[in-house]
mmCIF file of C-alpha atoms in Angstrom:
data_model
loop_
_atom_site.group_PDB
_atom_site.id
_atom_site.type_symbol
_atom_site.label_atom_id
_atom_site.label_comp_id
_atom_site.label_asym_id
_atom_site.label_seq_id
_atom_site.Cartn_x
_atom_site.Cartn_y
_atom_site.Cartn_z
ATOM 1 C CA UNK A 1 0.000 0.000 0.000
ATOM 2 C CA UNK A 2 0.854 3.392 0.217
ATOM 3 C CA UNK A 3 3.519 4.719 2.003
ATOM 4 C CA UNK A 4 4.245 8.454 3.389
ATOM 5 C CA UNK A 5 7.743 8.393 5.259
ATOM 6 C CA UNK A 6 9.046 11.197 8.059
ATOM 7 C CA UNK A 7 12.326 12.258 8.528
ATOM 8 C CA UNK A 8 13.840 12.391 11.269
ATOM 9 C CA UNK A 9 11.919 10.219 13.346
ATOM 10 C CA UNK A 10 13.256 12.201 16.645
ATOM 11 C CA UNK A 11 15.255 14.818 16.941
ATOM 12 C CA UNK A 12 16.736 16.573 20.051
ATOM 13 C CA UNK A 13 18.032 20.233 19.418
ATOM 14 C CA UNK A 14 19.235 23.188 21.315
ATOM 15 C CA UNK A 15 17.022 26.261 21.780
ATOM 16 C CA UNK A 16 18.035 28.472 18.501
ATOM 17 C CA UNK A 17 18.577 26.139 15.952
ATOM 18 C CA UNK A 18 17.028 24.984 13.047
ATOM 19 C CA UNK A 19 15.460 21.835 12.125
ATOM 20 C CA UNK A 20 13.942 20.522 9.200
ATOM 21 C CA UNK A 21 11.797 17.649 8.419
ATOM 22 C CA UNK A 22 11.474 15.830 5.177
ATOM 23 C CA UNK A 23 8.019 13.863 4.454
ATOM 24 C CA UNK A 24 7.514 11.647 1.409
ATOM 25 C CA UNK A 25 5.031 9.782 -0.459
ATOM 26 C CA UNK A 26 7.070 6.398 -1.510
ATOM 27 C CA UNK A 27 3.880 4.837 -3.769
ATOM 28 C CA UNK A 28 2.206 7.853 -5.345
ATOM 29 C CA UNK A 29 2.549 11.548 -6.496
ATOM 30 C CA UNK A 30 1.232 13.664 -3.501
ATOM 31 C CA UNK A 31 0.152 16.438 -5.415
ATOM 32 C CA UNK A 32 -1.092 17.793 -1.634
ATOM 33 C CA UNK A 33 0.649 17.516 1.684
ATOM 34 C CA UNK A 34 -0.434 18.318 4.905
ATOM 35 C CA UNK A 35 1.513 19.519 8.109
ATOM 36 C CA UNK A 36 0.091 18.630 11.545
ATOM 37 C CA UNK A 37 1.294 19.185 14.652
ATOM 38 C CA UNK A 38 0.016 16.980 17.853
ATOM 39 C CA UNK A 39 0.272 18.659 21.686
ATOM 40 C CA UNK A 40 0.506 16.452 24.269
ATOM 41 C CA UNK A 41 -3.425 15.037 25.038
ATOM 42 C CA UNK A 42 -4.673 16.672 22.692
ATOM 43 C CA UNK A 43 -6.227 16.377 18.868
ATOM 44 C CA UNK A 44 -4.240 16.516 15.799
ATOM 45 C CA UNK A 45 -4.130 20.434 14.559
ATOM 46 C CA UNK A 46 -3.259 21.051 11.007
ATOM 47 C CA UNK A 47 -0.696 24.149 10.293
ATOM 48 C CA UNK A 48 -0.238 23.820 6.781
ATOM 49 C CA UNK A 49 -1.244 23.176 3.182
ATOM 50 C CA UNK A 50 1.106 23.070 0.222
ATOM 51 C CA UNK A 51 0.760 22.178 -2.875
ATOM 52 C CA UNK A 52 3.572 21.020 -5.364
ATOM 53 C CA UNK A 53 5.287 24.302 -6.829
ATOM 54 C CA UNK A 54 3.476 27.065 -4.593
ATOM 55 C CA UNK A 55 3.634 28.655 -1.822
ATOM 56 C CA UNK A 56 1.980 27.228 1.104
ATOM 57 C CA UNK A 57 -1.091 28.240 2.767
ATOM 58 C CA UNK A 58 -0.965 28.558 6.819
ATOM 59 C CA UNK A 59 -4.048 28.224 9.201
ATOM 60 C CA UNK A 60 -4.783 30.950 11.829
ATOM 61 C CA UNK A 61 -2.391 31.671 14.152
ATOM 62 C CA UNK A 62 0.664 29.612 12.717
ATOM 63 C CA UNK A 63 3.527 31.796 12.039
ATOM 64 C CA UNK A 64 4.816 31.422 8.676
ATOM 65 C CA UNK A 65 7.831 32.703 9.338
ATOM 66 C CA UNK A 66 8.647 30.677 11.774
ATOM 67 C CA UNK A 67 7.296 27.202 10.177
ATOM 68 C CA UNK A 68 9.021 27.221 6.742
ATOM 69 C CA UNK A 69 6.990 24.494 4.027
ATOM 70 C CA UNK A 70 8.556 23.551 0.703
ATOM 71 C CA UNK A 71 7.006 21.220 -1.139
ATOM 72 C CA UNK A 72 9.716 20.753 -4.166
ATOM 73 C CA UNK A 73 8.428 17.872 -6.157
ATOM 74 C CA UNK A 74 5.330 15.752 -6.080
ATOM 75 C CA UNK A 75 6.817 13.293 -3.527
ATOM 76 C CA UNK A 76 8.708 15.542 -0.857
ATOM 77 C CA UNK A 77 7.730 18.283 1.114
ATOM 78 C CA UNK A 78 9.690 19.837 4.257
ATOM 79 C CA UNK A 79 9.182 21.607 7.191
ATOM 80 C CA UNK A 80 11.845 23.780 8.849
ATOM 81 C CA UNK A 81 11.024 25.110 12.424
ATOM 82 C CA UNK A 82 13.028 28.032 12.266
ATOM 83 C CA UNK A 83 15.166 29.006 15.513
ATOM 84 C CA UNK A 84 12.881 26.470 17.089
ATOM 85 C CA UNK A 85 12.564 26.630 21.264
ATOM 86 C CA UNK A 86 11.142 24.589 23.815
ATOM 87 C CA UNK A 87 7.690 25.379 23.018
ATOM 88 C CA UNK A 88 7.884 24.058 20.048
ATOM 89 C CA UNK A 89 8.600 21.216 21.567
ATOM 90 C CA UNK A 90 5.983 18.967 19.421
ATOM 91 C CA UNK A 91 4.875 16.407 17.120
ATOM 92 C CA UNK A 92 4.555 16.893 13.902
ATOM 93 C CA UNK A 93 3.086 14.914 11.133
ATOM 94 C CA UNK A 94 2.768 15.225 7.786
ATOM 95 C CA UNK A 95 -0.080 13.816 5.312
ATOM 96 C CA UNK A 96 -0.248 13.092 1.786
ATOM 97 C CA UNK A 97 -2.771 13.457 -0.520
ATOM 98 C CA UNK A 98 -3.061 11.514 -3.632
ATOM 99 C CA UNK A 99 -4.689 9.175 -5.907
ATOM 100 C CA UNK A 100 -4.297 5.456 -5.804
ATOM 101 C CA UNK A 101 -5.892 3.093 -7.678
ATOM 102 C CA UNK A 102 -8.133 5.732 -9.005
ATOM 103 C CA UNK A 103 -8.935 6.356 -5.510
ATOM 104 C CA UNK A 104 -7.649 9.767 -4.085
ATOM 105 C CA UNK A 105 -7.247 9.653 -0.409
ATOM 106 C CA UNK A 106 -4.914 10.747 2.386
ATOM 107 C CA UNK A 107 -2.015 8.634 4.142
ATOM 108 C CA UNK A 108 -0.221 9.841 7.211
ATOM 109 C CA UNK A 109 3.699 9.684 7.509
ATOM 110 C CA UNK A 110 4.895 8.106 11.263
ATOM 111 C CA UNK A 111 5.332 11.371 13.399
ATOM 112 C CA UNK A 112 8.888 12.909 13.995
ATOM 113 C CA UNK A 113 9.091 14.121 17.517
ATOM 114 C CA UNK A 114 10.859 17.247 18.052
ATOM 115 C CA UNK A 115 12.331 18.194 21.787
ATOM 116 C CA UNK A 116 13.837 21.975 22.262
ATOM 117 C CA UNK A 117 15.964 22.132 24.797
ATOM 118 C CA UNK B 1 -17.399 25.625 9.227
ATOM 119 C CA UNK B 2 -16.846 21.942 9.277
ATOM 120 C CA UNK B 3 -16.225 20.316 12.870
ATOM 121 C CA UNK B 4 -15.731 16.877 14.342
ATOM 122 C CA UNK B 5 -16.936 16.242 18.067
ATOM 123 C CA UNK B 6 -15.964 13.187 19.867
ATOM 124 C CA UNK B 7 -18.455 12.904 22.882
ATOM 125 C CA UNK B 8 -15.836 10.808 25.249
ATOM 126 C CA UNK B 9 -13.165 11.952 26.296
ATOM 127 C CA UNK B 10 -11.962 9.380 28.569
ATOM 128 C CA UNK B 11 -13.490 5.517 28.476
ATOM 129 C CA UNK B 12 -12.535 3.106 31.115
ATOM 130 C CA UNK B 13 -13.319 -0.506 29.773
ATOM 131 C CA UNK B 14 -13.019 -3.741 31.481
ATOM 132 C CA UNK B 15 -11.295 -6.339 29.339
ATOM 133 C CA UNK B 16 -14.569 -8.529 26.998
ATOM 134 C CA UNK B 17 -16.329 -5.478 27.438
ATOM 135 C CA UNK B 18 -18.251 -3.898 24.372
ATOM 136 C CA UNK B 19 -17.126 -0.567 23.409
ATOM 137 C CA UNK B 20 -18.820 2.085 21.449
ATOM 138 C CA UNK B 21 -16.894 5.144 20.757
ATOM 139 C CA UNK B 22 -18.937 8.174 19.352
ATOM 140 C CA UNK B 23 -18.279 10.659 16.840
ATOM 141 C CA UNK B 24 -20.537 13.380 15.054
ATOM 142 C CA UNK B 25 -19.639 15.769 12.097
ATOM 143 C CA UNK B 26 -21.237 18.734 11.129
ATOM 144 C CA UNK B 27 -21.293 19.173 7.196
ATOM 145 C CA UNK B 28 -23.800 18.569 4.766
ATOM 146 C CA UNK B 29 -21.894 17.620 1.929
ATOM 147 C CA UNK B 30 -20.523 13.782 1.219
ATOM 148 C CA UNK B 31 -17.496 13.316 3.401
ATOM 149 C CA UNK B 32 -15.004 10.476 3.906
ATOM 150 C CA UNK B 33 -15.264 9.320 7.373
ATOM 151 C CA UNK B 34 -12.134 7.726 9.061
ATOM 152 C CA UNK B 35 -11.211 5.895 12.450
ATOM 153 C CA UNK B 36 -7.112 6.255 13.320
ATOM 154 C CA UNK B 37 -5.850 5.134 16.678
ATOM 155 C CA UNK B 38 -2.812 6.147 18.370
ATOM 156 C CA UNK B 39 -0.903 3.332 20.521
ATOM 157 C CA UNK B 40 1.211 4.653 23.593
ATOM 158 C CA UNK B 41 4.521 5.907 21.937
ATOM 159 C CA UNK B 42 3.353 4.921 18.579
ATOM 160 C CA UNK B 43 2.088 6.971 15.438
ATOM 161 C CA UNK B 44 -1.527 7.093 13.969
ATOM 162 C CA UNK B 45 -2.728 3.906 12.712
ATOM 163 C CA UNK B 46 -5.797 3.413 10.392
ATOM 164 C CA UNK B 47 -8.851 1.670 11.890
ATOM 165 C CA UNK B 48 -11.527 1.783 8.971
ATOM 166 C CA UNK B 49 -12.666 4.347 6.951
ATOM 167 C CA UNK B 50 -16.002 5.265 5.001
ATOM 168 C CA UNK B 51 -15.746 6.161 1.138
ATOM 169 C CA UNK B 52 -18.922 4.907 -0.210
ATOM 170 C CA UNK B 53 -21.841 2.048 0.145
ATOM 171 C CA UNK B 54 -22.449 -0.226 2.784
ATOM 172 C CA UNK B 55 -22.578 2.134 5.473
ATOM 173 C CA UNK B 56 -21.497 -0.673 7.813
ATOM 174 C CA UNK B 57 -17.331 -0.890 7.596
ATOM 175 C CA UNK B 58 -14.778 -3.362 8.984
ATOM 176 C CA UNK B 59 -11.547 -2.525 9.985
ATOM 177 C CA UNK B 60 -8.833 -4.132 11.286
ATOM 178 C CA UNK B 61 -8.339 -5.664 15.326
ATOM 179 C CA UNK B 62 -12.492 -6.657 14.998
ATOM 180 C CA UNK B 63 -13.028 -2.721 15.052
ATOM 181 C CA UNK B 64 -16.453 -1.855 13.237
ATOM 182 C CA UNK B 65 -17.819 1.309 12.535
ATOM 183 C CA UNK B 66 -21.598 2.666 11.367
ATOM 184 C CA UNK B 67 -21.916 5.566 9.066
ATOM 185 C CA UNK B 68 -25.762 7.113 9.730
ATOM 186 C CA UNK B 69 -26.376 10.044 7.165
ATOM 187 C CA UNK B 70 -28.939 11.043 9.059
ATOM 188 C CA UNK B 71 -27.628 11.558 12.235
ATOM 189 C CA UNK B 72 -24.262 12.843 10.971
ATOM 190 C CA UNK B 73 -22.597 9.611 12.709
ATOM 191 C CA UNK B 74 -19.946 7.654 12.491
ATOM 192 C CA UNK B 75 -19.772 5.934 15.924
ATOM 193 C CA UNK B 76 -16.486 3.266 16.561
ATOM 194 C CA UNK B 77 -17.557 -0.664 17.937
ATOM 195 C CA UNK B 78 -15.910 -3.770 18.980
ATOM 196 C CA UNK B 79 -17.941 -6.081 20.980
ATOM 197 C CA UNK B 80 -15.057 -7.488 23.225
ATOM 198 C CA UNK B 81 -12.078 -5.326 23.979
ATOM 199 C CA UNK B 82 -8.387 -6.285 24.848
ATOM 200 C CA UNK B 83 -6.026 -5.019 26.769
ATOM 201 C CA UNK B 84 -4.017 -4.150 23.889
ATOM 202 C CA UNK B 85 -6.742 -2.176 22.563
ATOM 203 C CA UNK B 86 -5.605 0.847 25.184
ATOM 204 C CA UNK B 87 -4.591 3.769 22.584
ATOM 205 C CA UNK B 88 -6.241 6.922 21.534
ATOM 206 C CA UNK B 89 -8.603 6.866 19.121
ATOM 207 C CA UNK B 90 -9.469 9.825 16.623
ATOM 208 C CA UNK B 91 -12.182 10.053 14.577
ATOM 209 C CA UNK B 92 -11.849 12.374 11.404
ATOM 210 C CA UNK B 93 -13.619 13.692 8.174
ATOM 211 C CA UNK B 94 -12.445 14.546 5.216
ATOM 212 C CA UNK B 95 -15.243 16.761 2.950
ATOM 213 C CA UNK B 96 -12.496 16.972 -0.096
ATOM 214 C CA UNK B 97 -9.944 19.131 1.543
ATOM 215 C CA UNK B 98 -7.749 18.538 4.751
ATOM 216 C CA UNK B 99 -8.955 15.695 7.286
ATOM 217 C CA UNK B 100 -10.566 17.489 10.361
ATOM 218 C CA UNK B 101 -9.927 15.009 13.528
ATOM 219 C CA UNK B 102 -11.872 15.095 16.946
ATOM 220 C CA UNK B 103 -9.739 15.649 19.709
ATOM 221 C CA UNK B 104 -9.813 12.228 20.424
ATOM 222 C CA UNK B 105 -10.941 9.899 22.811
ATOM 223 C CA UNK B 106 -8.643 7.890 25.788
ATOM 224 C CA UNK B 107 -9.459 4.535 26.137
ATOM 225 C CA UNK B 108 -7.857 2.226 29.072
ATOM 226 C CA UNK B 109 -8.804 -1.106 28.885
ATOM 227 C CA UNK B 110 -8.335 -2.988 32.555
ATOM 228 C CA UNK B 111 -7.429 -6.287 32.886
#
């Protein structure tokens, strides 16, 4: 079946740097991916839309600035938390959207956790 | 706008006990219903999900789920739970864009 991978899986970082986060869709062109982000107890909340070769759009209160999305080709898209600190301490999952089988649907990638210290 | 409401928050279960986990949507349009649970330390894991027809589905693990139009439901079953079934459970809609998830419901299954 389908397959979105996350990369890292973990990451540990010091308060001020940079980390990014590859997702990929292994099976299928993802001509959508989606950027969640999980608190601790609480729902999935989505950040982020992008869409192969433009510019992604943010939900409310998500700092774009902060949360940089690429989404290069049809079967990668990033995520850089920009001078990241503990609060966004996090994690983060990305989705893709595509059609298999002549069925479009959405697959999740595994999670990367992300601790600030 | 579209929203997903999970009415537990937290379910205690006995182990053989019958659980029903439920979930409501509000949107009028045709959706794609989906069950995902989360085991402790793990990532989100399909249950089942709801494209089109019988509005009964199977997943996987003897989880079952009902889609009623009507009622804007898509409420979660197993008649016997495990131990192992102790996770988080989200239930989610798609309506053609993003999935919207509930915030999820805890359930602890006792020996």
């Amino acid at each position: 079946g389908a397959v979105v991978s996350q990369h890292p899986s973990w990451v540990i970082c010091k308060s001020g740097t940079s980390v990014k986060i590859e997702c990929r869709s292994l099976d299928f062109q993802a001509t959508t991916m989606f950027w969640y982000r999980q608190f601790p107890k609480q729902s999935l909340m989505l950040m982020a839309t992008s869409n192969e070769g433009s510019k992604a759009t943010y939900e409310q209160g998500v700092e774009k600035d902060k949360f940089l999305i690429n989404h290069a080709s049809l079967t990668l898209s990033t995520l850089t938390v920009t001078s990241a600190h503990p609060e966004d301490s996090s994690f983060y999952i990305c989705s893709a959207r595509g059609a298999l089988g002549g069925k479009e649907t959405q697959y999740f990638g595994p999670g990367t956790r992300l601790l600030v210290l | 706008a579209q929203s997903v409401s999970q009415h537990n928050h937290h379910v205690i279960l006995s182990e053989a006990a019958s659980l029903e986990l439920g979930c409501n949507y509000s949107y009028g349009g045709t959706v794609n219903l989906f069950w995902y649970v989360q085991y402790p330390g793990q990532h989100l894991q399909l249950l089942l999900k709801y494209f089109s027809g019988d509005p009964l589905v199977k997943g996987i693990k003897g989880f079952e789920a009902e889609f009623i139009k009507s009622k804007f439901s898509f409420n979660l079953r197993k008649p016997s739970v495990q131990w192992s079934d102790t996770a988080e459970y989200f239930c989610a809609v798609n309506s053609g864009y993003a999935l919207n998830f509930g915030k999820g419901t805890s359930l602890l299954v006792t020996p």
